[in-house]
Structures are given as structure tokens and as C-alpha cells.
Coordinates of N, CA, C and O in Angstrom, one line a residue:
X1075 N 107.8 -7.0 -9.7 CA 106.4 -6.8 -9.9 C 105.9 -6.1 -8.7 O 106.0 -6.5 -7.6
X1076 N 105.3 -4.9 -8.9 CA 104.8 -4.1 -7.8 C 103.3 -4.3 -7.7 O 102.6 -4.5 -8.6
X1077 N 102.8 -4.2 -6.5 CA 101.4 -4.3 -6.2 C 100.9 -2.9 -5.8 O 101.5 -2.2 -5.1
X1078 N 99.7 -2.5 -6.4 CA 99.1 -1.3 -6.1 C 98.0 -1.5 -5.1 O 97.2 -2.4 -5.2
X1079 N 98.1 -0.8 -4.0 CA 97.2 -0.9 -2.9 C 96.2 0.2 -2.9 O 96.7 1.4 -2.9
X1080 N 95.0 0.0 -3.0 CA 94.0 1.1 -3.0 C 93.7 1.5 -1.5 O 93.5 0.6 -0.7
X1081 N 93.8 2.8 -1.3 CA 93.5 3.3 0.0 C 92.0 3.6 0.2 O 91.6 3.9 1.3
X1082 N 91.3 3.6 -0.9 CA 89.8 3.9 -0.8 C 89.1 2.7 -0.1 O 89.4 1.6 -0.4
X1083 N 88.1 3.1 0.7 CA 87.3 2.0 1.3 C 86.5 1.3 0.3 O 86.2 1.8 -0.7
X1084 N 86.3 0.0 0.5 CA 85.5 -0.8 -0.5 C 84.1 -0.2 -0.6 O 83.5 0.2 0.4
X1085 N 83.6 -0.1 -1.8 CA 82.2 0.4 -2.0 C 81.2 -0.6 -1.5 O 81.2 -1.7 -1.9
X1086 N 80.3 -0.1 -0.7 CA 79.2 -1.0 -0.3 C 78.1 -0.8 -1.3 O 77.8 0.3 -1.7
X1087 N 77.5 -1.9 -1.6 CA 76.4 -1.8 -2.6 C 75.3 -1.0 -2.0 O 75.0 -1.1 -0.8
X1088 N 74.6 -0.2 -2.8 CA 73.5 0.6 -2.3 C 72.3 -0.2 -2.1 O 72.3 -1.4 -2.4
X1089 N 71.3 0.4 -1.6 CA 70.0 -0.3 -1.4 C 69.4 -0.7 -2.7 O 69.6 -0.1 -3.7
X1090 N 68.6 -1.8 -2.7 CA 67.9 -2.3 -3.8 C 66.7 -1.4 -4.0 O 65.7 -1.5 -3.3
X1091 N 66.8 -0.4 -5.0 CA 65.8 0.6 -5.1 C 64.5 0.0 -5.6 O 63.4 0.4 -5.3
X1092 N 64.6 -1.1 -6.4 CA 63.3 -1.7 -6.9 C 62.6 -2.3 -5.7 O 61.3 -2.2 -5.7
X1093 N 63.3 -3.0 -4.8 CA 62.7 -3.6 -3.7 C 62.0 -2.5 -2.8 O 60.9 -2.6 -2.3
X1094 N 62.8 -1.4 -2.6 CA 62.3 -0.3 -1.8 C 61.0 0.3 -2.4 O 60.0 0.5 -1.7
X1095 N 61.0 0.5 -3.7 CA 59.9 1.1 -4.4 C 58.7 0.1 -4.3 O 57.5 0.6 -4.1
X1096 N 58.9 -1.2 -4.4 CA 57.8 -2.2 -4.3 C 57.2 -2.1 -2.9 O 56.0 -2.1 -2.7
X1097 N 58.0 -1.8 -1.9 CA 57.5 -1.7 -0.5 C 56.8 -0.4 -0.3 O 55.8 -0.3 0.4
X1098 N 57.3 0.7 -1.0 CA 56.6 2.0 -1.0 C 55.2 1.9 -1.5 O 54.2 2.4 -1.0
X1099 N 55.0 1.1 -2.6 CA 53.7 0.9 -3.2 C 52.8 0.3 -2.2 O 51.6 0.7 -2.2
X1100 N 53.3 -0.5 -1.3 CA 52.4 -1.1 -0.2 C 52.3 -0.2 1.0 O 51.7 -0.6 2.0
X1101 N 52.8 1.1 0.9 CA 52.6 2.1 1.9 C 53.7 2.0 3.0 O 53.5 2.6 4.1
X1102 N 54.8 1.3 2.8 CA 55.8 1.2 3.8 C 56.6 2.5 3.9 O 57.4 2.8 3.1
X1103 N 56.4 3.2 5.0 CA 57.1 4.5 5.2 C 58.6 4.3 5.5 O 59.3 5.2 5.1
X1104 N 59.0 3.2 6.1 CA 60.4 3.0 6.3 C 61.1 2.8 5.0 O 62.3 3.3 4.8
X1105 N 60.5 2.1 4.1 CA 61.1 1.9 2.8 C 61.2 3.2 2.0 O 62.2 3.5 1.3
X1106 N 60.1 4.1 2.2 CA 60.2 5.4 1.5 C 61.3 6.2 2.1 O 62.0 6.9 1.3
X1107 N 61.5 6.2 3.4 CA 62.6 6.9 4.0 C 64.0 6.5 3.4 O 64.8 7.3 3.1
X1108 N 64.1 5.1 3.3 CA 65.4 4.6 2.7 C 65.5 5.0 1.3 O 66.6 5.4 0.8
X1109 N 64.4 5.0 0.5 CA 64.4 5.4 -0.9 C 64.8 6.9 -1.0 O 65.6 7.3 -1.8
X1110 N 64.1 7.7 -0.1 CA 64.4 9.1 -0.1 C 65.9 9.4 0.1 O 66.5 10.2 -0.6
X1111 N 66.5 8.7 1.1 CA 67.9 8.9 1.4 C 68.7 8.5 0.2 O 69.8 9.2 0.0
X1112 N 68.3 7.5 -0.5 CA 69.1 7.1 -1.7 C 69.0 8.0 -2.9 O 70.0 8.1 -3.6
X1113 N 67.9 8.6 -3.1 CA 67.7 9.4 -4.3 C 67.6 10.9 -4.1 O 67.7 11.6 -5.1
X1114 N 67.5 11.4 -2.9 CA 67.4 12.8 -2.7 C 68.5 13.6 -3.2 O 68.3 14.7 -3.8
X1115 N 69.8 13.1 -3.0 CA 70.9 13.9 -3.5 C 70.9 14.0 -5.0 O 71.0 15.2 -5.6
X1116 N 70.8 12.9 -5.8 CA 70.8 13.0 -7.3 C 69.6 13.9 -7.7 O 69.7 14.7 -8.7
X1117 N 68.4 13.8 -7.1 CA 67.2 14.6 -7.5 C 67.5 16.0 -7.3 O 67.3 16.8 -8.2
X1118 N 68.1 16.4 -6.1 CA 68.3 17.8 -5.9 C 69.4 18.3 -6.8 O 69.3 19.4 -7.4
X1119 N 70.4 17.5 -7.1 CA 71.5 18.0 -8.0 C 71.0 18.2 -9.4 O 71.3 19.3 -10.0
X1120 N 70.1 17.4 -9.9 CA 69.5 17.6 -11.2 C 68.6 18.8 -11.3 O 68.7 19.6 -12.1
X1121 N 67.8 18.9 -10.3 CA 66.8 20.0 -10.2 C 67.6 21.3 -10.1 O 67.3 22.3 -10.8
X1122 N 68.7 21.3 -9.3 CA 69.4 22.6 -9.1 C 70.1 23.0 -10.4 O 70.2 24.2 -10.7
X1123 N 70.6 22.0 -11.2 CA 71.2 22.4 -12.5 C 70.2 23.0 -13.4 O 70.5 23.9 -14.3
X1124 N 68.9 22.6 -13.3 CA 67.9 23.1 -14.2 C 67.3 24.4 -13.7 O 67.2 25.4 -14.4
X1125 N 66.9 24.5 -12.4 CA 66.2 25.6 -11.8 C 67.2 26.7 -11.4 O 66.8 27.9 -11.5
X1126 N 68.4 26.4 -11.0 CA 69.4 27.3 -10.6 C 69.2 27.9 -9.1 O 70.1 27.9 -8.4
X1127 N 68.0 28.3 -8.8 CA 67.8 28.9 -7.5 C 67.7 27.8 -6.5 O 66.9 26.9 -6.6
X1128 N 68.5 28.0 -5.4 CA 68.6 27.0 -4.3 C 67.2 26.7 -3.6 O 66.8 25.6 -3.5
X1129 N 66.6 27.8 -3.2 CA 65.3 27.6 -2.5 C 64.2 27.0 -3.4 O 63.5 26.0 -2.9
X1130 N 64.1 27.4 -4.6 CA 63.2 26.8 -5.5 C 63.5 25.3 -5.8 O 62.7 24.5 -6.0
X1131 N 64.8 25.1 -5.9 CA 65.3 23.7 -6.2 C 64.9 22.8 -5.1 O 64.5 21.7 -5.3
X1132 N 65.1 23.3 -3.8 CA 64.7 22.4 -2.7 C 63.2 22.2 -2.7 O 62.7 21.0 -2.5
X1133 N 62.4 23.2 -3.1 CA 60.9 23.0 -3.1 C 60.6 22.0 -4.2 O 59.7 21.1 -4.0
X1134 N 61.2 22.1 -5.4 CA 60.9 21.2 -6.5 C 61.3 19.8 -6.1 O 60.6 18.8 -6.4
X1135 N 62.5 19.6 -5.5 CA 62.9 18.3 -5.1 C 62.0 17.7 -4.1 O 61.7 16.5 -4.3
X1136 N 61.4 18.4 -3.2 CA 60.4 17.9 -2.3 C 59.2 17.5 -3.0 O 58.6 16.4 -2.7
X1137 N 58.7 18.3 -4.0 CA 57.6 17.9 -4.8 C 57.8 16.6 -5.5 O 56.9 15.8 -5.6
X1138 N 59.0 16.5 -6.1 CA 59.4 15.2 -6.8 C 59.3 14.0 -5.9 O 58.6 13.0 -6.3
X1139 N 59.8 14.1 -4.7 CA 59.8 13.0 -3.8 C 58.4 12.7 -3.3 O 58.1 11.5 -3.2
X1140 N 57.6 13.7 -3.2 CA 56.2 13.5 -2.8 C 55.5 12.8 -4.0 O 54.7 11.8 -3.8
X1141 N 55.8 13.2 -5.2 CA 55.2 12.5 -6.4 C 55.6 11.1 -6.5 O 54.8 10.2 -6.8
X1142 N 56.9 10.8 -6.1 CA 57.4 9.4 -6.1 C 56.5 8.6 -5.1 O 56.1 7.4 -5.4
X1143 N 56.3 9.1 -4.0 CA 55.5 8.4 -2.9 C 54.1 8.1 -3.5 O 53.6 7.0 -3.3
X1144 N 53.5 9.2 -4.1 CA 52.1 9.0 -4.6 C 52.0 8.2 -5.8 O 50.9 7.5 -6.0
X1145 N 53.0 8.1 -6.7 CA 52.9 7.5 -8.0 C 53.8 6.2 -8.1 O 54.0 5.8 -9.2
X1146 N 54.3 5.7 -7.0 CA 55.2 4.6 -7.0 C 54.6 3.4 -7.8 O 55.4 2.7 -8.5
X1147 N 53.3 3.2 -7.8 CA 52.7 2.1 -8.5 C 52.8 2.2 -10.0 O 52.7 1.2 -10.7
X1148 N 53.1 3.4 -10.5 CA 53.2 3.6 -11.9 C 54.6 3.1 -12.5 O 54.8 3.0 -13.7
X1149 N 55.6 2.9 -11.6 CA 56.9 2.5 -12.0 C 56.8 1.1 -12.7 O 56.1 0.2 -12.2
X1150 N 57.5 0.9 -13.8 CA 57.5 -0.3 -14.5 C 58.9 -0.8 -14.7 O 59.7 -0.2 -15.4
X1151 N 59.3 -1.9 -14.0 CA 60.7 -2.4 -14.0 C 61.1 -2.7 -15.4 O 62.3 -2.6 -15.7
X1152 N 60.2 -3.2 -16.2 CA 60.6 -3.6 -17.6 C 61.0 -2.4 -18.5 O 61.5 -2.6 -19.5
X1153 N 60.7 -1.2 -18.0 CA 61.1 0.0 -18.7 C 62.4 0.7 -18.3 O 62.8 1.7 -18.8
X1154 N 63.0 0.2 -17.2 CA 64.3 0.7 -16.8 C 64.4 0.7 -15.2 O 63.5 0.2 -14.5
X1155 N 65.5 1.2 -14.8 CA 65.8 1.3 -13.4 C 65.1 2.4 -12.6 O 64.5 3.3 -13.3
X1156 N 65.1 2.3 -11.3 CA 64.3 3.2 -10.5 C 64.9 4.6 -10.6 O 64.2 5.6 -10.7
X1157 N 66.2 4.8 -10.4 CA 66.8 6.1 -10.3 C 66.5 6.9 -11.6 O 66.1 8.1 -11.5
X1158 N 66.7 6.4 -12.8 CA 66.4 7.1 -14.0 C 64.9 7.5 -14.1 O 64.6 8.6 -14.5
X1159 N 64.0 6.6 -13.6 CA 62.6 6.9 -13.5 C 62.4 8.2 -12.6 O 61.7 9.1 -13.0
X1160 N 63.0 8.1 -11.4 CA 62.8 9.2 -10.5 C 63.4 10.5 -11.1 O 62.8 11.6 -11.0
X1161 N 64.6 10.4 -11.7 CA 65.2 11.6 -12.3 C 64.5 12.1 -13.5 O 64.5 13.4 -13.7
X1162 N 63.7 11.3 -14.2 CA 62.9 11.8 -15.3 C 61.8 12.6 -14.7 O 61.4 13.7 -15.2
X1163 N 61.2 12.2 -13.6 CA 60.1 12.9 -12.9 C 60.7 14.3 -12.5 O 60.1 15.3 -12.6
X1164 N 61.9 14.2 -11.9 CA 62.6 15.4 -11.4 C 62.9 16.4 -12.5 O 62.6 17.6 -12.4
X1165 N 63.4 15.9 -13.6 CA 63.7 16.8 -14.7 C 62.4 17.5 -15.3 O 62.3 18.7 -15.5
X1166 N 61.3 16.7 -15.4 CA 60.1 17.2 -15.9 C 59.5 18.3 -14.9 O 59.1 19.4 -15.4
X1167 N 59.6 18.0 -13.6 CA 59.1 19.0 -12.7 C 60.0 20.3 -12.7 O 59.5 21.4 -12.6
X1168 N 61.3 20.1 -12.8 CA 62.2 21.3 -12.9 C 62.0 22.1 -14.1 O 61.9 23.4 -14.0
X1169 N 61.8 21.5 -15.2 CA 61.5 22.2 -16.5 C 60.2 22.9 -16.4 O 60.1 24.1 -16.8
X1170 N 59.2 22.3 -15.8 CA 57.9 22.9 -15.6 C 58.0 24.2 -14.7 O 57.4 25.2 -15.0
X1171 N 58.9 24.1 -13.7 CA 59.0 25.2 -12.8 C 59.7 26.4 -13.6 O 59.3 27.5 -13.4
X1172 N 60.7 26.1 -14.4 CA 61.4 27.1 -15.1 C 60.4 27.7 -16.1 O 60.4 29.0 -16.3
X1173 N 59.7 26.9 -16.8 CA 58.7 27.4 -17.8 C 57.6 28.3 -17.1 O 57.3 29.3 -17.7
X1174 N 57.2 27.9 -16.0 CA 56.2 28.6 -15.2 C 56.7 30.0 -14.8 O 56.0 31.0 -15.0
X1175 N 57.9 30.0 -14.3 CA 58.6 31.2 -13.9 C 58.8 32.2 -15.1 O 58.5 33.4 -15.1
X1176 N 59.2 31.6 -16.3 CA 59.4 32.3 -17.5 C 58.1 32.9 -18.0 O 58.0 34.1 -18.4
X1177 N 57.0 32.1 -17.9 CA 55.7 32.6 -18.4 C 55.2 33.7 -17.5 O 54.7 34.7 -18.1
X1178 N 55.4 33.6 -16.2 CA 55.0 34.7 -15.3 C 55.8 36.0 -15.6 O 55.2 37.1 -15.7
X1179 N 57.1 35.8 -15.8 CA 57.9 37.0 -16.1 C 57.5 37.6 -17.5 O 57.4 38.8 -17.6
X1180 N 57.2 36.8 -18.5 CA 56.7 37.3 -19.8 C 55.4 38.0 -19.6 O 55.2 39.1 -20.2
X1181 N 54.5 37.4 -18.8 CA 53.2 38.1 -18.6 C 53.4 39.5 -18.0 O 52.8 40.5 -18.4
X1182 N 54.3 39.5 -17.0 CA 54.5 40.8 -16.3 C 55.1 41.8 -17.3 O 54.7 43.0 -17.2
X1183 N 56.0 41.4 -18.1 CA 56.6 42.3 -19.1 C 55.5 42.8 -20.1 O 55.5 44.0 -20.4
X1184 N 54.6 41.9 -20.5 CA 53.6 42.3 -21.5 C 52.6 43.3 -20.8 O 52.2 44.3 -21.4
X1185 N 52.3 43.1 -19.6 CA 51.4 44.0 -18.8 C 52.1 45.3 -18.7 O 51.5 46.4 -18.9
X1186 N 53.4 45.3 -18.3 CA 54.1 46.6 -18.1 C 54.2 47.3 -19.4 O 54.0 48.6 -19.4
X1187 N 54.5 46.6 -20.5 CA 54.6 47.3 -21.8 C 53.3 47.9 -22.2 O 53.2 49.0 -22.7
X1188 N 52.2 47.1 -22.0 CA 50.8 47.6 -22.4 C 50.4 48.8 -21.6 O 49.8 49.8 -22.1
X1189 N 50.8 48.8 -20.3 CA 50.3 49.9 -19.4 C 51.2 51.2 -19.7 O 50.8 52.2 -19.3
X1190 N 52.3 51.0 -20.3 CA 53.2 52.2 -20.6 C 53.2 52.6 -22.0 O 54.1 53.2 -22.5
X1191 N 52.2 52.1 -22.7 CA 52.1 52.5 -24.1 C 53.1 51.9 -25.0 O 53.4 52.3 -26.1
X1192 N 53.6 50.7 -24.6 CA 54.6 50.0 -25.4 C 54.0 49.3 -26.6 O 52.8 49.4 -26.8
X1193 N 54.8 48.6 -27.3 CA 54.3 47.9 -28.5 C 53.3 46.8 -28.0 O 53.6 46.1 -27.1
X1194 N 52.2 46.7 -28.7 CA 51.2 45.7 -28.3 C 51.8 44.3 -28.5 O 52.5 44.0 -29.4
X1195 N 51.4 43.4 -27.6 CA 51.9 42.0 -27.6 C 51.2 41.2 -28.6 O 49.9 41.2 -28.6
X1196 N 51.9 40.5 -29.5 CA 51.2 39.7 -30.5 C 51.5 38.2 -30.2 O 52.5 37.7 -30.5
X1197 N 50.5 37.6 -29.5 CA 50.7 36.2 -29.0 C 50.9 35.2 -30.2 O 51.7 34.3 -30.1
X1198 N 50.1 35.4 -31.3 CA 50.2 34.5 -32.4 C 51.6 34.6 -33.0 O 52.2 33.6 -33.3
X1199 N 52.1 35.8 -33.2 CA 53.4 36.0 -33.8 C 54.5 35.3 -32.9 O 55.4 34.7 -33.4
X1200 N 54.3 35.5 -31.6 CA 55.3 34.9 -30.7 C 55.3 33.3 -30.7 O 56.3 32.7 -30.7
X1201 N 54.0 32.8 -30.8 CA 53.9 31.3 -30.9 C 54.5 30.8 -32.2 O 55.2 29.8 -32.2
X1202 N 54.3 31.5 -33.3 CA 54.9 31.1 -34.6 C 56.4 31.2 -34.6 O 57.1 30.2 -35.0
X1203 N 56.9 32.2 -34.0 CA 58.3 32.4 -33.9 C 58.9 31.3 -33.0 O 60.0 30.7 -33.4
X1204 N 58.3 30.9 -31.9 CA 58.8 29.8 -31.1 C 58.8 28.5 -31.8 O 59.7 27.7 -31.7
X1205 N 57.7 28.3 -32.6 CA 57.6 27.0 -33.3 C 58.7 26.9 -34.4 O 59.3 25.9 -34.6
X1206 N 59.0 28.0 -35.0 CA 60.1 28.1 -36.1 C 61.4 27.8 -35.4 O 62.3 27.1 -36.0
X1207 N 61.6 28.4 -34.2 CA 62.9 28.2 -33.5 C 63.1 26.8 -33.1 O 64.2 26.2 -33.3
X1208 N 62.0 26.1 -32.6 CA 62.1 24.7 -32.2 C 62.4 23.8 -33.4 O 63.2 22.9 -33.4
X1209 N 61.8 24.2 -34.6 CA 62.0 23.3 -35.8 C 63.4 23.5 -36.3 O 64.1 22.6 -36.7
X1210 N 64.0 24.7 -36.1 CA 65.4 24.9 -36.5 C 66.3 24.1 -35.6 O 67.3 23.5 -36.1
X1211 N 66.0 24.1 -34.3 CA 66.8 23.3 -33.4 C 66.8 21.8 -33.8 O 67.8 21.1 -33.8
X1212 N 65.6 21.3 -34.1 CA 65.4 19.9 -34.5 C 66.2 19.6 -35.7 O 66.8 18.6 -35.8
X1213 N 66.1 20.5 -36.7 CA 66.8 20.4 -38.0 C 68.3 20.3 -37.7 O 69.0 19.4 -38.2
X1214 N 68.8 21.2 -36.8 CA 70.3 21.2 -36.5 C 70.7 19.9 -35.8 O 71.8 19.4 -36.0
X1215 N 69.8 19.5 -34.9 CA 70.1 18.2 -34.1 C 70.3 17.1 -35.1 O 71.1 16.2 -34.8
X1216 N 69.5 17.1 -36.2 CA 69.6 15.9 -37.1 C 70.9 15.9 -37.9 O 71.3 14.9 -38.5
X1217 N 71.7 17.0 -37.8 CA 73.0 17.1 -38.5 C 74.1 16.5 -37.7 O 75.2 16.3 -38.2
X1218 N 73.8 16.2 -36.4 CA 74.8 15.6 -35.5 C 74.9 14.1 -35.6 O 74.0 13.5 -36.1
X1219 N 76.1 13.6 -35.2 CA 76.2 12.1 -35.1 C 75.3 11.6 -34.0 O 74.9 12.4 -33.1
X1220 N 75.0 10.3 -34.0 CA 74.2 9.8 -33.0 C 74.8 10.0 -31.6 O 74.0 10.4 -30.6
X1221 N 76.1 9.8 -31.4 CA 76.7 10.0 -30.1 C 76.6 11.5 -29.7 O 76.3 11.8 -28.5
X1222 N 76.8 12.4 -30.6 CA 76.7 13.8 -30.3 C 75.3 14.1 -29.8 O 75.0 14.8 -28.8
X1223 N 74.3 13.7 -30.6 CA 72.9 14.0 -30.3 C 72.5 13.4 -29.0 O 71.8 14.0 -28.2
X1224 N 72.8 12.1 -28.7 CA 72.5 11.5 -27.5 C 73.2 12.2 -26.3 O 72.5 12.4 -25.2
X1225 N 74.4 12.6 -26.5 CA 75.2 13.3 -25.4 C 74.5 14.6 -25.1 O 74.3 14.9 -23.9
X1226 N 74.1 15.4 -26.1 CA 73.5 16.7 -25.9 C 72.1 16.5 -25.2 O 71.7 17.2 -24.3
X1227 N 71.4 15.5 -25.7 CA 70.0 15.3 -25.1 C 70.1 14.9 -23.6 O 69.4 15.5 -22.8
X1228 N 71.1 14.0 -23.3 CA 71.2 13.6 -21.9 C 71.7 14.8 -21.0 O 71.2 15.0 -19.9
X1229 N 72.6 15.6 -21.5 CA 73.2 16.7 -20.8 C 72.2 17.9 -20.6 O 72.0 18.4 -19.6
X1230 N 71.6 18.3 -21.8 CA 70.8 19.5 -21.8 C 69.3 19.4 -21.6 O 68.6 20.3 -21.1
X1231 N 68.8 18.2 -21.9 CA 67.4 18.0 -21.7 C 67.1 17.1 -20.5 O 66.0 17.1 -19.9
X1232 N 68.0 16.3 -20.1 CA 67.8 15.4 -18.9 C 68.6 15.8 -17.7 O 68.4 15.3 -16.6
X1233 N 69.6 16.8 -17.9 CA 70.3 17.3 -16.8 C 71.5 16.5 -16.3 O 71.9 16.7 -15.2
X1234 N 71.9 15.5 -17.1 CA 73.0 14.7 -16.7 C 74.4 15.4 -16.7 O 74.6 16.3 -17.6
X1235 N 75.3 15.0 -15.8 CA 76.6 15.6 -15.9 C 77.4 14.8 -16.9 O 77.0 13.7 -17.4
X1236 N 78.6 15.3 -17.3 CA 79.4 14.6 -18.3 C 79.7 13.1 -17.8 O 79.6 12.2 -18.6
X1237 N 80.2 12.9 -16.6 CA 80.4 11.5 -16.2 C 79.1 10.6 -16.3 O 79.2 9.5 -16.6
X1238 N 78.0 11.2 -15.9 CA 76.7 10.5 -16.0 C 76.4 10.1 -17.5 O 76.0 9.0 -17.8
X1239 N 76.6 11.1 -18.4 CA 76.4 10.9 -19.8 C 77.3 9.7 -20.3 O 76.9 8.8 -21.0
X1240 N 78.6 9.8 -19.9 CA 79.6 8.7 -20.3 C 79.1 7.4 -19.8 O 79.2 6.4 -20.5
X1241 N 78.6 7.3 -18.6 CA 78.2 6.1 -18.0 C 77.0 5.5 -18.8 O 76.9 4.4 -19.1
X1242 N 76.0 6.4 -19.0 CA 74.8 6.0 -19.7 C 75.1 5.5 -21.1 O 74.6 4.5 -21.6
X1243 N 76.0 6.2 -21.8 CA 76.3 5.8 -23.2 C 77.4 4.7 -23.3 O 77.7 4.2 -24.4
X1244 N 78.0 4.4 -22.2 CA 79.1 3.4 -22.2 C 80.3 3.9 -23.0 O 81.0 3.1 -23.7
X1245 N 80.6 5.2 -23.0 CA 81.7 5.7 -23.7 C 82.7 6.4 -22.7 O 82.3 6.8 -21.7
X1246 N 84.0 6.5 -23.1 CA 84.9 7.1 -22.3 C 84.6 8.6 -22.1 O 84.0 9.2 -23.0
X1247 N 84.9 9.1 -20.9 CA 84.5 10.5 -20.5 C 85.2 11.4 -21.5 O 84.5 12.4 -22.0
X1248 N 86.4 11.2 -21.9 CA 87.1 12.2 -22.8 C 86.4 12.2 -24.2 O 86.3 13.2 -24.8
X1249 N 85.9 11.0 -24.6 CA 85.2 11.0 -25.9 C 83.9 11.7 -25.8 O 83.6 12.5 -26.7
X1250 N 83.2 11.6 -24.7 CA 81.9 12.3 -24.5 C 82.2 13.8 -24.5 O 81.5 14.6 -25.2
X1251 N 83.2 14.2 -23.8 CA 83.5 15.7 -23.7 C 83.8 16.2 -25.1 O 83.3 17.3 -25.5
X1252 N 84.6 15.5 -25.9 CA 85.0 15.9 -27.2 C 83.8 16.0 -28.1 O 83.6 17.0 -28.8
X1253 N 82.9 15.0 -28.1 CA 81.7 14.9 -28.9 C 80.8 16.0 -28.5 O 80.2 16.6 -29.4
X1254 N 80.7 16.3 -27.2 CA 79.8 17.4 -26.8 C 80.3 18.8 -27.3 O 79.5 19.6 -27.8
X1255 N 81.6 19.0 -27.2 CA 82.2 20.2 -27.6 C 81.9 20.4 -29.1 O 81.5 21.4 -29.6
X1256 N 82.2 19.3 -29.9 CA 82.0 19.4 -31.3 C 80.6 19.6 -31.7 O 80.2 20.4 -32.6
X1257 N 79.7 18.9 -30.9 CA 78.2 19.1 -31.2 C 77.8 20.5 -30.9 O 77.0 21.1 -31.7
X1258 N 78.3 21.1 -29.8 CA 77.9 22.5 -29.5 C 78.3 23.5 -30.6 O 77.6 24.4 -30.9
X1259 N 79.5 23.2 -31.1 CA 80.1 24.1 -32.1 C 79.2 24.0 -33.4 O 78.8 25.0 -34.0
X1260 N 78.9 22.7 -33.8 CA 78.0 22.5 -34.9 C 76.6 23.1 -34.8 O 76.1 23.7 -35.7
X1261 N 76.1 23.0 -33.5 CA 74.8 23.6 -33.3 C 74.8 25.1 -33.4 O 74.0 25.7 -34.0
X1262 N 75.9 25.7 -32.8 CA 76.1 27.1 -32.8 C 76.1 27.6 -34.3 O 75.5 28.6 -34.7
X1263 N 76.9 26.9 -35.1 CA 77.1 27.3 -36.5 C 75.8 27.1 -37.3 O 75.4 28.0 -38.0
X1264 N 75.1 26.0 -37.0 CA 73.8 25.7 -37.7 C 72.8 26.7 -37.4 O 72.0 27.2 -38.2
X1265 N 72.7 27.1 -36.1 CA 71.7 28.1 -35.6 C 72.1 29.5 -35.9 O 71.3 30.4 -35.7
X1266 N 73.3 29.7 -36.3 CA 73.8 31.1 -36.6 C 74.0 32.0 -35.4 O 73.8 33.2 -35.5
X1267 N 74.3 31.3 -34.3 CA 74.6 32.0 -33.1 C 76.0 32.5 -33.0 O 76.9 31.7 -33.3
X1268 N 76.2 33.7 -32.6 CA 77.6 34.2 -32.5 C 78.4 33.5 -31.4 O 77.8 33.0 -30.4
X1269 N 79.7 33.4 -31.6 CA 80.5 32.7 -30.6 C 80.6 33.4 -29.3 O 80.5 34.6 -29.2

């Protein structure tokens, strides 16, 4: 009988984020510093996956952590853990930044096209087209299995990595990767997107 010896150092439990957040609500700056240290890495990682640009990602991550400081009292323990709450704020801020940048770029293109005698911009037609595209995506998502749909939602709308998706869903990593690949193929086919 052989014994396997682990060379990895034992994992120390992380700080109690709920306790830190409760202290932050009371204005404890030391608690916020500890909370900041505990969540800044995951927040920046998620924001970077959504925003892509490093400088903007740092800016958004700072905004998120400032929002956590200002809105700590809104956290409800009965609705989930602290880190997912913070990451939800981060994802929302990151998506807002991407949408804002896209809207500014679209405005610039419309202005440039109008000033150069291009095709006039039809805002109503664009809104209708966007609504139809969103409905088609929703319809295609309904054709997926629950595990596929949850996996895609966590990865593409919440910014989770494959290991994080596996952990949240309590499924083996290989299963999640397979389901995600199958789901993406089904979505591509349903949406009529070329390979």
C-alpha cells in the first residue's frame, strides 16, 4: 500500500467575506481593505474578460469596488454569498462600459456617414432589428438542455471561466466543456451563423 504525499501547502481558509462586508456597512476602512484584497483579483479578471482593454478594465474594477463600499448595506445574505454579489455588480458595470463604448462608436459612424452623404441612419429600423435578433437568440436558447443553457449563461453573460461554471453547477469540468461545445454548435446552427 503506497501513500501519496501532497507537496502543495495546505490551503488557508480565506477571510469571512460576510463578516467583512458587515463591518464595511459600519464604515470600517480596515475591513474594506481586507475585502478589497480578497475580491479585487476576481473582479478584475471578470471585467477584463468582458471589457478586454486593460486600462478600461482597471478603471471599471475600481468603480465596482467603490460601488461595493457605497452600497454594502444593500447586500442580502439570504440571497447568496458575497463574492457572487460583487461579481454581479462587476459584470453589470463591465457590460455597461462595453455598451457605452459601442454606442459612442455607433454615434460616430452615423455622424460620419451623414456628413459624407452616406445612407441616412434609421434608428427605428435598427431598434426593430436588434429586438428581432434578441428574440431569435432567446428562441435558440430555449432549444438547449438546462445544463447547456446554464453553462452558456454563466460563461457568456456572467463572465465565469469553465472551472467556475463547473463549480457553480456542481458538474465535472469535462462535462461542462462538452455541454458548452455542444450548446455553441446548436446555437450557431439555430442562428444560421457560418462556422
